[in-house]
Coordinates of C-alpha atoms and ligand atoms in Angstrom, one line a residue:
Chain A
M3 CA 4.5 19.7 1.4
L4 CA 3.6 17.7 -1.7
L5 CA 2.1 20.8 -3.3
K6 CA 5.2 22.7 -2.6
R7 CA 7.4 20.2 -4.3
I8 CA 5.2 20.1 -7.3
W9 CA 5.2 23.9 -7.3
N10 CA 9.0 24.0 -7.5
D11 CA 8.9 22.1 -10.8
R12 CA 8.0 24.8 -13.4
L13 CA 6.4 22.5 -15.9
A14 CA 4.4 20.8 -13.2
A15 CA 3.3 24.1 -11.8
L16 CA 2.1 25.2 -15.2
S17 CA 0.3 22.0 -15.7
L18 CA -1.3 22.2 -12.3
T19 CA -2.4 25.8 -13.1
I20 CA -3.9 24.7 -16.4
V21 CA -5.7 21.7 -15.0
G22 CA -7.0 23.7 -12.0
A23 CA -8.1 26.6 -14.3
M24 CA -9.9 24.1 -16.6
L25 CA -11.8 22.6 -13.7
L26 CA -12.7 26.0 -12.4
I27 CA -13.8 27.4 -15.7
G28 CA -15.8 24.2 -16.4
I29 CA -17.6 24.5 -13.1
C30 CA -18.3 28.2 -13.6
A31 CA -19.1 27.9 -17.3
P32 CA -22.4 29.8 -17.3
L33 CA -20.7 32.8 -15.6
I34 CA -17.6 32.8 -17.9
A35 CA -18.9 31.9 -21.3
P36 CA -19.7 35.1 -23.3
H37 CA -22.7 33.5 -25.1
P38 CA -25.1 30.6 -24.6
P39 CA -23.3 27.7 -26.2
N40 CA -26.4 26.5 -28.2
E41 CA -27.5 29.8 -29.4
V42 CA -27.9 29.5 -33.2
N43 CA -27.3 32.6 -35.3
M44 CA -27.4 31.8 -39.0
E45 CA -26.2 35.2 -40.1
L46 CA -22.9 34.5 -38.4
R47 CA -22.3 31.2 -40.1
Y48 CA -18.5 30.6 -40.3
A49 CA -17.9 34.1 -39.2
G50 CA -14.3 34.9 -38.3
A51 CA -13.0 36.1 -35.0
S52 CA -14.5 39.3 -33.8
W53 CA -14.6 41.3 -30.6
Q54 CA -18.0 39.8 -29.8
Y55 CA -17.0 36.2 -30.8
W56 CA -13.3 35.8 -29.9
L57 CA -12.9 32.5 -31.7
G58 CA -15.5 33.1 -34.4
N59 CA -18.6 31.1 -35.1
D60 CA -19.3 27.6 -36.3
H61 CA -21.6 26.2 -39.0
L62 CA -24.7 27.2 -37.1
G63 CA -23.3 30.5 -36.1
R64 CA -22.7 29.4 -32.5
C65 CA -19.9 31.0 -30.4
V66 CA -16.9 28.7 -30.6
L67 CA -15.3 30.0 -27.4
S68 CA -18.5 29.4 -25.4
R69 CA -18.8 25.9 -26.8
L70 CA -15.2 25.2 -25.9
I71 CA -15.9 26.4 -22.3
Y72 CA -19.0 24.3 -22.0
G73 CA -17.2 21.4 -23.5
I74 CA -15.0 21.2 -20.4
R75 CA -18.0 19.7 -18.6
P76 CA -18.4 16.5 -20.5
S77 CA -14.8 16.3 -21.6
V78 CA -13.0 16.9 -18.3
L79 CA -15.5 17.2 -15.4
W80 CA -17.6 14.1 -16.2
V81 CA -14.6 12.1 -17.1
L82 CA -13.1 13.1 -13.7
A83 CA -16.3 11.9 -12.0
A84 CA -16.2 8.6 -13.9
L85 CA -12.5 8.3 -12.9
I86 CA -13.2 8.9 -9.3
A87 CA -16.1 6.4 -9.3
S88 CA -14.0 3.7 -10.9
V89 CA -11.0 4.4 -8.7
F90 CA -13.2 4.2 -5.6
V91 CA -14.6 0.8 -6.6
G92 CA -11.2 -0.4 -7.7
T93 CA -9.6 0.7 -4.5
A94 CA -12.2 -1.1 -2.4
V95 CA -11.9 -4.3 -4.4
G96 CA -8.1 -4.0 -4.6
I97 CA -7.8 -3.6 -0.8
A98 CA -10.2 -6.5 -0.1
A99 CA -8.2 -8.8 -2.5
G100 CA -4.8 -7.7 -1.4
Y101 CA -5.5 -7.6 2.3
W102 CA -7.5 -10.7 2.8
R103 CA -5.9 -12.8 0.1
G104 CA -7.1 -16.4 -0.1
R105 CA -10.5 -17.1 -1.4
V106 CA -11.7 -13.4 -1.5
D107 CA -8.7 -12.6 -3.6
A108 CA -9.2 -15.6 -6.0
V109 CA -12.9 -14.7 -6.5
L110 CA -12.4 -11.0 -7.0
M111 CA -9.4 -11.4 -9.3
R112 CA -11.2 -13.9 -11.5
L113 CA -14.0 -11.4 -11.7
C114 CA -11.5 -8.8 -12.8
D115 CA -10.0 -11.2 -15.3
I116 CA -13.4 -11.7 -16.9
M117 CA -14.0 -7.9 -17.1
L118 CA -10.5 -7.4 -18.5
S119 CA -10.8 -10.2 -21.1
F120 CA -13.1 -8.0 -23.2
P121 CA -11.2 -5.4 -25.3
G122 CA -12.1 -2.0 -23.9
Y123 CA -13.3 -0.3 -27.0
V124 CA -15.4 -3.3 -28.1
M125 CA -17.1 -3.3 -24.6
T126 CA -17.8 0.4 -24.8
L127 CA -19.3 0.0 -28.3
A128 CA -21.3 -2.9 -27.0
V129 CA -22.7 -0.9 -24.1
V130 CA -23.4 2.0 -26.4
G131 CA -25.1 -0.5 -28.8
M132 CA -27.3 -1.8 -26.0
L133 CA -28.1 1.4 -24.2
G134 CA -27.9 3.8 -27.1
P135 CA -25.3 6.6 -27.6
G136 CA -25.0 9.3 -25.0
L137 CA -22.6 10.6 -22.5
T138 CA -24.2 8.9 -19.5
N139 CA -24.0 5.5 -21.2
I140 CA -20.3 6.0 -22.2
L141 CA -19.5 7.0 -18.6
I142 CA -21.3 3.9 -17.3
A143 CA -19.3 1.8 -19.7
F144 CA -16.1 3.5 -18.5
V145 CA -16.7 2.8 -14.9
C146 CA -17.7 -0.8 -15.6
L147 CA -14.5 -1.4 -17.5
K148 CA -12.0 0.6 -15.6
W149 CA -12.7 -0.5 -12.1
A150 CA -11.4 -3.9 -12.8
W151 CA -8.1 -2.6 -14.1
F152 CA -7.7 -0.2 -11.1
A153 CA -8.5 -3.1 -8.8
R154 CA -5.7 -5.2 -10.3
V155 CA -3.2 -2.5 -10.1
I156 CA -4.2 -1.3 -6.6
R157 CA -4.1 -4.9 -5.4
T158 CA -0.4 -5.1 -6.3
V159 CA 0.1 -1.9 -4.4
I160 CA -1.6 -3.3 -1.3
L161 CA 0.1 -6.7 -1.3
P162 CA 3.5 -5.6 0.1
I163 CA 1.8 -3.1 2.5
A164 CA -0.4 -5.8 3.9
E165 CA 2.7 -7.9 4.7
A166 CA 4.6 -5.1 6.3
D167 CA 5.9 -5.7 9.8
Y168 CA 3.9 -2.9 11.3
V169 CA 0.7 -4.5 10.0
K170 CA 1.9 -7.8 11.6
F171 CA 2.6 -5.9 14.8
A172 CA -0.8 -4.4 14.9
K173 CA -2.3 -7.9 14.4
V174 CA -0.3 -9.1 17.4
L175 CA -1.8 -6.2 19.4
G176 CA -5.2 -7.5 18.4
A177 CA -6.1 -4.4 16.4
S178 CA -9.4 -4.8 14.4
Q179 CA -9.2 -5.2 10.7
L180 CA -10.9 -1.9 10.2
W181 CA -8.2 -0.2 12.4
I182 CA -5.4 -1.8 10.4
I183 CA -6.9 -1.0 7.0
V184 CA -7.8 2.6 7.9
R185 CA -4.6 3.4 9.7
H186 CA -1.9 1.2 8.2
V187 CA -3.0 0.2 4.7
L188 CA -5.1 2.9 3.1
P189 CA -2.9 6.0 3.9
I190 CA 0.2 4.2 2.5
A191 CA -1.6 3.2 -0.6
L192 CA -3.3 6.6 -1.3
P193 CA -0.4 8.4 -2.9
E194 CA 0.2 5.5 -5.3
V195 CA -3.5 5.4 -6.0
A196 CA -3.4 9.1 -6.9
V197 CA -0.5 8.5 -9.3
I198 CA -2.2 5.5 -10.9
A199 CA -5.5 7.4 -11.2
S200 CA -3.9 10.6 -12.7
S201 CA -2.0 8.6 -15.3
A202 CA -5.3 7.1 -16.5
F203 CA -7.1 10.5 -16.6
G204 CA -5.4 11.7 -19.8
S205 CA -6.2 8.6 -21.8
M206 CA -9.8 8.7 -20.6
I207 CA -10.2 12.3 -21.8
L208 CA -8.9 11.2 -25.1
Q209 CA -11.2 8.3 -25.3
I210 CA -14.3 10.3 -24.5
S211 CA -13.4 12.9 -27.1
G212 CA -12.7 10.1 -29.6
L213 CA -16.1 8.4 -29.0
S214 CA -17.8 11.8 -29.3
F215 CA -15.9 12.4 -32.5
L216 CA -17.5 9.2 -33.8
G217 CA -20.9 10.4 -32.8
L218 CA -21.3 7.9 -30.0
G219 CA -20.8 10.2 -27.1
I220 CA -22.7 13.3 -26.1
Q221 CA -25.5 14.2 -28.5
A222 CA -26.0 17.4 -30.4
P223 CA -26.6 20.2 -29.7
H224 CA -24.5 19.9 -26.5
A225 CA -20.9 21.0 -26.8
E226 CA -18.1 18.5 -26.5
W227 CA -14.6 18.9 -27.9
G228 CA -14.5 15.7 -29.9
M229 CA -17.9 16.5 -31.4
M230 CA -16.8 20.0 -32.3
M231 CA -14.0 18.6 -34.2
N232 CA -16.3 16.3 -36.1
E233 CA -18.6 19.2 -36.9
A234 CA -15.7 21.1 -38.3
R235 CA -14.6 18.2 -40.5
T236 CA -16.4 19.4 -43.6
V237 CA -14.6 22.8 -43.5
M238 CA -11.3 21.4 -42.5
F239 CA -9.3 23.1 -45.3
T240 CA -11.3 26.3 -45.7
R241 CA -11.7 27.0 -41.9
P242 CA -9.0 24.9 -40.2
E243 CA -9.2 27.0 -37.0
L244 CA -12.6 25.5 -36.2
M245 CA -11.0 22.1 -36.0
L246 CA -7.7 23.3 -34.5
A247 CA -9.3 25.1 -31.5
P248 CA -10.8 22.0 -29.9
G249 CA -7.9 19.9 -31.0
I250 CA -5.4 22.2 -29.3
V251 CA -7.5 22.4 -26.2
I252 CA -7.6 18.6 -26.0
M253 CA -3.8 18.4 -26.5
V254 CA -3.0 21.0 -23.9
V255 CA -5.3 19.5 -21.3
V256 CA -4.1 15.9 -21.9
S257 CA -0.5 16.9 -21.8
S258 CA -1.0 18.9 -18.7
V259 CA -2.7 16.0 -17.0
N260 CA 0.2 13.7 -18.1
F261 CA 2.9 16.1 -16.9
L262 CA 1.1 16.5 -13.6
S263 CA 0.8 12.8 -13.2
D264 CA 4.6 12.4 -13.9
S265 CA 5.6 15.1 -11.4
L266 CA 3.2 13.7 -8.9
Q267 CA 5.0 10.5 -9.1
K268 CA 8.4 12.2 -8.9
A269 CA 7.3 14.3 -6.0
L270 CA 6.2 11.3 -4.0
D271 CA 9.2 9.2 -4.7
P272 CA 11.9 10.7 -2.5
K273 CA 9.9 9.9 0.6
L274 CA 8.8 6.5 -0.6
M275 CA 12.4 5.6 -1.6
V276 CA 13.5 5.7 2.0
I277 CA 10.5 3.8 3.2
R278 CA 10.4 1.1 0.6
S279 CA 13.1 -1.2 -0.6
T280 CA 14.7 -0.7 -4.0
N281 CA 12.7 -3.6 -5.1
G282 CA 9.5 -1.7 -4.3
M283 CA 10.8 1.1 -6.5
K284 CA 11.2 -1.2 -9.4
H285 CA 7.6 -2.4 -9.0
R286 CA 6.4 1.2 -9.0
Y287 CA 8.0 1.9 -12.3
Q288 CA 6.7 -1.3 -13.8
R289 CA 3.2 -0.3 -12.7
K290 CA 3.6 3.2 -14.2
E291 CA 4.6 1.7 -17.5
A292 CA 1.6 -0.6 -17.4
A293 CA -0.5 2.4 -16.6
L294 CA 0.8 4.2 -19.6
Q295 CA 0.2 1.3 -21.9
Q296 CA -3.4 1.0 -20.9
Chain B
M12 CA 4.0 -19.6 31.2
L13 CA 3.8 -20.4 27.5
K14 CA 3.0 -24.0 26.7
V15 CA 3.3 -25.2 23.1
D16 CA 1.7 -28.6 22.6
R17 CA 2.4 -30.6 19.5
I18 CA 1.6 -27.9 17.0
S19 CA 1.9 -28.5 13.3
K20 CA 1.4 -26.2 10.3
S21 CA 1.2 -26.6 6.6
Y22 CA 0.7 -24.2 3.7
R23 CA -1.2 -24.9 0.6
P24 CA 1.0 -24.6 -2.5
K25 CA 0.8 -21.4 -4.5
G26 CA -1.6 -21.3 -7.5
W27 CA -5.1 -22.7 -7.3
L28 CA -4.7 -25.2 -10.1
N29 CA -1.8 -26.7 -8.3
K30 CA -3.1 -29.9 -6.6
A31 CA 0.2 -30.8 -5.1
H32 CA 0.3 -31.8 -1.4
R33 CA 0.2 -29.1 1.2
K34 CA 3.7 -28.2 2.3
Q35 CA 4.3 -29.2 5.9
V36 CA 6.3 -26.5 7.6
L37 CA 6.1 -27.5 11.2
H38 CA 5.8 -31.0 12.6
A39 CA 4.4 -31.6 16.1
I40 CA 6.5 -29.0 17.9
S41 CA 6.2 -29.0 21.7
F42 CA 8.1 -27.0 24.3
E43 CA 7.6 -24.7 27.2
W44 CA 8.7 -21.2 28.0
D45 CA 9.0 -20.0 31.6
R46 CA 8.6 -16.5 32.9
G47 CA 11.8 -14.4 32.7
E48 CA 13.5 -17.0 30.6
C49 CA 15.3 -16.3 27.3
L50 CA 14.8 -19.1 24.8
G51 CA 16.6 -19.1 21.5
I52 CA 15.1 -20.7 18.5
I53 CA 17.8 -21.5 16.0
G54 CA 17.6 -22.9 12.5
E55 CA 18.7 -22.3 9.0
S56 CA 16.7 -20.4 6.4
G57 CA 13.4 -22.1 5.6
S58 CA 13.4 -24.3 8.7
G59 CA 10.1 -22.7 9.8
K60 CA 11.3 -20.3 12.5
S61 CA 9.2 -17.3 11.4
T62 CA 6.2 -19.5 10.9
L63 CA 6.6 -20.7 14.5
G64 CA 7.0 -17.1 15.6
R65 CA 3.7 -16.1 13.9
L66 CA 1.9 -19.0 15.6
L67 CA 3.4 -18.1 19.0
L68 CA 2.1 -14.6 18.5
G69 CA -1.4 -15.9 17.7
I70 CA -1.6 -14.1 14.3
E71 CA -1.9 -17.5 12.6
K72 CA -3.5 -20.6 13.8
P73 CA -1.8 -24.0 13.9
D74 CA -3.4 -26.9 12.0
H75 CA -3.1 -29.1 15.0
G76 CA -2.1 -28.7 18.6
I77 CA -2.5 -25.7 20.9
I78 CA -0.4 -22.8 22.2
A79 CA -1.6 -21.7 25.6
W80 CA -0.6 -18.9 27.9
D81 CA -1.3 -19.9 31.5
G82 CA -3.9 -22.3 30.1
Q83 CA -5.6 -19.8 27.8
P84 CA -5.3 -20.0 24.0
I85 CA -2.9 -17.4 22.6
T86 CA -5.1 -16.8 19.6
D87 CA -7.4 -14.8 21.9
R88 CA -6.3 -11.2 21.7
N89 CA -7.2 -10.5 25.3
V90 CA -4.8 -13.3 26.4
R91 CA -2.0 -11.7 24.3
Q92 CA -2.6 -8.2 25.7
G93 CA 0.1 -7.4 28.2
N94 CA 1.5 -10.8 28.1
I95 CA 3.3 -11.2 24.7
S96 CA 4.6 -8.8 22.2
A97 CA 6.9 -8.8 19.2
V98 CA 9.8 -7.2 17.4
F99 CA 10.3 -8.1 13.7
Q100 CA 13.3 -8.2 11.4
D101 CA 12.8 -5.6 8.8
Y102 CA 13.3 -2.3 10.4
T103 CA 12.4 -0.4 7.2
S104 CA 8.8 -1.7 7.4
S105 CA 8.4 -2.1 11.2
I106 CA 7.0 1.3 11.7
N107 CA 4.1 2.9 9.7
P108 CA 5.9 5.5 7.5
F109 CA 3.3 8.1 8.3
Y110 CA 3.6 7.7 12.1
T111 CA 5.9 9.6 14.3
V112 CA 7.9 7.7 16.9
R113 CA 5.5 8.9 19.5
Q114 CA 2.4 7.6 17.6
A115 CA 4.1 4.3 17.0
I116 CA 4.9 3.8 20.7
M117 CA 1.5 4.9 21.8
E118 CA -0.4 2.7 19.4
P119 CA -0.4 -0.4 21.7
L120 CA -1.6 1.8 24.6
K121 CA -4.4 3.2 22.5
L122 CA -5.5 -0.2 21.5
A123 CA -5.4 -1.5 25.0
G124 CA -7.5 1.6 26.0
G125 CA -7.9 3.0 29.4
S126 CA -4.9 5.3 29.7
P127 CA -5.4 9.1 29.5
P128 CA -3.5 10.9 26.7
S129 CA -1.3 12.9 29.1
F130 CA -0.1 9.7 30.7
M131 CA 0.6 8.1 27.3
E132 CA 2.7 11.1 26.3
S133 CA 5.0 11.0 29.2
Y134 CA 5.1 7.3 29.2
A135 CA 6.3 7.3 25.5
G136 CA 9.2 9.5 26.5
K137 CA 10.1 7.2 29.5
L138 CA 10.0 4.1 27.3
L139 CA 12.3 5.8 24.8
Q140 CA 14.8 6.6 27.6
Q141 CA 14.7 3.0 28.6
V142 CA 15.9 1.9 25.2
G143 CA 18.7 4.5 25.3
M144 CA 17.2 7.2 23.2
D145 CA 16.2 10.7 24.2
E146 CA 12.8 12.4 23.9
S147 CA 13.9 14.5 20.9
Y148 CA 13.2 11.4 18.8
L149 CA 9.5 11.4 19.7
D150 CA 8.5 13.6 16.8
K151 CA 10.7 12.0 14.1
Y152 CA 9.4 9.9 11.3
P153 CA 10.8 6.4 10.8
H154 CA 12.7 7.2 7.6
K155 CA 14.9 9.6 9.6
L156 CA 16.0 6.8 12.0
S157 CA 19.0 4.6 11.5
G158 CA 18.4 0.8 11.6
G159 CA 19.6 0.5 15.2
E160 CA 17.4 3.4 16.3
A161 CA 14.4 2.0 14.5
Q162 CA 14.8 -1.4 16.2
R163 CA 15.2 0.4 19.6
V164 CA 11.9 2.2 18.9
C165 CA 10.4 -1.2 18.1
I166 CA 11.6 -2.6 21.4
A167 CA 10.2 0.4 23.2
R168 CA 6.9 -0.1 21.4
A169 CA 6.9 -3.8 22.3
L170 CA 7.6 -2.9 26.0
S171 CA 4.8 -0.4 26.2
T172 CA 2.1 -2.9 27.3
G173 CA 4.5 -4.4 29.8
P174 CA 4.6 -7.9 28.4
A175 CA 6.2 -10.8 30.1
C176 CA 7.5 -12.2 26.9
I177 CA 8.7 -10.6 23.7
V178 CA 9.1 -12.7 20.5
L179 CA 12.0 -11.3 18.5
D180 CA 12.1 -12.7 15.0
E181 CA 15.6 -12.0 13.5
A182 CA 15.4 -8.7 15.3
I183 CA 19.1 -7.9 14.9
S184 CA 19.8 -9.8 11.7
S185 CA 19.4 -6.8 9.4
L186 CA 21.7 -4.5 11.6
D187 CA 25.4 -3.9 11.3
G188 CA 27.8 -5.8 13.5
S189 CA 28.5 -3.3 16.2
V190 CA 24.9 -2.1 16.3
Q191 CA 23.8 -5.7 16.7
M192 CA 26.0 -6.0 19.8
Q193 CA 24.5 -2.8 21.3
V194 CA 21.0 -4.0 20.7
L195 CA 21.8 -7.4 22.3
E196 CA 23.3 -5.6 25.3
L197 CA 20.1 -3.5 25.6
L198 CA 17.9 -6.5 25.5
R199 CA 20.0 -8.2 28.2
N200 CA 19.8 -5.1 30.4
L201 CA 16.1 -4.8 29.9
S202 CA 15.7 -8.4 30.9
D203 CA 17.7 -7.8 34.1
S204 CA 15.9 -4.6 35.0
L205 CA 12.4 -5.3 34.0
G206 CA 12.3 -9.1 34.2
V207 CA 11.0 -9.4 30.7
G208 CA 11.7 -12.7 28.9
Y209 CA 12.4 -13.4 25.3
I210 CA 11.8 -15.9 22.6
F211 CA 14.8 -15.0 20.4
I212 CA 14.4 -16.4 16.8
T213 CA 17.7 -16.3 14.8
H214 CA 20.0 -18.2 12.6
D215 CA 22.9 -16.7 14.5
I216 CA 24.1 -19.1 17.2
A217 CA 26.6 -16.6 18.6
A218 CA 24.0 -13.9 19.2
A219 CA 21.7 -16.5 20.8
A220 CA 24.5 -17.7 23.0
Y221 CA 25.0 -14.2 24.3
L222 CA 21.4 -13.6 25.2
C223 CA 19.7 -16.9 25.8
N224 CA 19.6 -19.4 28.7
R225 CA 18.3 -22.2 26.6
M226 CA 18.3 -23.0 22.9
M227 CA 16.0 -24.9 20.7
I228 CA 17.5 -26.0 17.4
I229 CA 15.1 -26.8 14.6
Q230 CA 15.6 -28.3 11.2
D231 CA 12.9 -28.7 8.6
G232 CA 10.2 -27.9 11.1
R233 CA 11.2 -30.4 13.7
I234 CA 13.0 -29.9 17.0
V235 CA 16.4 -31.4 16.7
E236 CA 17.7 -30.5 20.1
M237 CA 17.0 -28.5 23.2
V238 CA 20.1 -27.5 25.0
E239 CA 21.1 -25.2 27.9
T240 CA 23.5 -22.5 26.7
K241 CA 26.0 -23.6 29.3
Q242 CA 26.1 -27.1 27.8
L243 CA 26.2 -25.9 24.2
K244 CA 29.5 -27.6 23.5
D245 CA 28.0 -31.0 24.4
V246 CA 25.3 -31.0 21.8
Q247 CA 24.4 -34.5 20.6
S248 CA 22.7 -34.3 17.2
P249 CA 24.9 -34.1 14.1
Y250 CA 22.9 -31.2 12.8
A251 CA 23.5 -29.1 15.9
K252 CA 27.2 -30.1 15.8
E253 CA 27.5 -28.9 12.3
L254 CA 25.8 -25.6 13.1
L255 CA 28.2 -25.1 16.0
R256 CA 31.2 -26.0 13.9
K257 CA 30.3 -23.3 11.3
V258 CA 30.3 -20.7 14.0
M259 CA 33.6 -21.8 15.6
A260 CA 35.4 -21.9 12.2
Ligands
LIG317 N1 2.3 -17.8 4.1 C1 3.0 -18.9 3.6 N2 2.5 -19.5 2.5 C2 3.1 -20.5 1.9 N3 4.3 -21.0 2.4 C3 4.9 -20.4 3.4 C4 4.3 -19.3 4.1 N4 5.0 -18.9 5.1 C5 6.1 -19.7 5.1 N5 6.0 -20.6 4.1 C6 7.0 -21.7 3.8 O1 7.4 -22.2 5.0 C7 8.8 -22.5 5.0 C8 9.4 -21.9 6.3 O2 9.3 -20.5 6.2 P1 9.8 -19.6 7.4 O3 9.6 -18.2 7.0 O4 9.1 -20.0 8.6 O5 11.4 -19.9 7.5 P2 12.5 -19.3 8.4 O6 13.1 -20.3 9.2 O7 11.9 -18.1 9.1 O8 13.5 -18.8 7.3 P3 14.4 -17.5 7.3 O9 15.6 -17.7 8.1 O10 14.8 -17.3 5.9 O11 13.5 -16.3 7.8 C9 9.4 -21.9 3.7 O12 9.7 -23.0 2.9 C10 8.3 -21.1 3.2 O13 8.2 -21.2 1.8
LIG318 MG1 12.3 -15.9 9.1

């Protein structure tokens, strides 16, 4: 149903195809990439496009296309994993805070406040400083920082649901808290959680690439888009395509993710519009704006 | 029989730095409700009606005093089961948006346990007929229902465990005028045919007068007056007189 509605929107369908293809190509990278991504071939330094190396070769003669393909793994797949982990923690905390309120809420939200009071980049840099640069450490830093933000946003999604009359009625019936959360709270919140998560995905991809560009993320010789751009910096004017290729891929993926997130929201709205009051709608848009600002 | 004995309730003010006094919403309320009776609880906005309703339904505990059903505390879910049920005000949020009408009506039976699925299926249809809807509604989702239909489904759902008493908190207030009347009529017919009693919480004296045998008027969390509907014209307290005058005008 939902998929069909997204499919009817051409831009969204295209975005979904791109994101889906990226994920698939990333997972099957060894099968698809024409060359091993770290294979050095000094004779082909800065070679142009050829039938064997479609996008040419970089400063060590490595296949650019293969490196782009392998770059999907840290740039998209691992970011997705970090996103899922932080959304999972954030949802659990958000539900606990929004459903039980009271003291649980106060304690959890103060904890989130503390986490959120550190500027994100500074915290990431601090973690990298302590644990050393590397993809794993950055991902750890991401999960540690993002869960608190997700928890806050998801709590605001849960609050009105936890006060809905059908939840009250289930309580009158003596339903257990697990029953209520699993049947009456979580399913209603999930579409919104999906929207919130997807709108954070794009910015996280950018951040990982940015940090790798600065040399703090994944370490050579592994391929990553941000790092590929950094490596191509010295030949920016003589061989701009080496810099453009990863740049364009990042742009395409991030815009696709953002378009997809937008249409996901649009696709979910007509149904929710009938369920929720207009007031609820306003909150949704405010949340979306907050998500974009993050 | 439901016996409410000097219950009071207060809420702590919002914000954890706020050291102001707790806000007293209900003050030593006592009354009794007899089987089959329809008792109206009438008061203006903020008088504590919904709070009293939540306490009667056992989903919140009073600070002091007890509410007992045949001597057993109402906060025990086993005491509530099959004895007391509820219909709330906001028909847009009274049914889980991802449930069909059938699932919504069957939920109380599922929670009570012990009835085979085939029985629940046919029973759901029967309940729907009792509230004046046909079985074609069983597979509909709540956003396809009108306000009146949604409230009828809620009444059917409340009836499913065969309660002796249904607490209706502003159950008709969000409906249009003529639909309000239809639902009131339905409630009255159900009371006549099934013997179910109500605690009818409302700010609408006219609606309460139509349905209730007895009315309890509350103001700022205190009972101002308890009056038989027949003697409604002879209310004593100035507050009740004022309420009545507004309706007559
Ligand atoms: N959970 C709560 N926390 C704090 N204060 C509350 C809570 N519930 C109710 N109150 C307060 O108790 C008072 C009575 O509220 P209640 O909802 O019972 O009034 P009501 O008579 O049902 O009004 P209405 O006709 O508007 O529904 C209000 O002043 C409200 O602010
Ligand atoms: Mg109320």
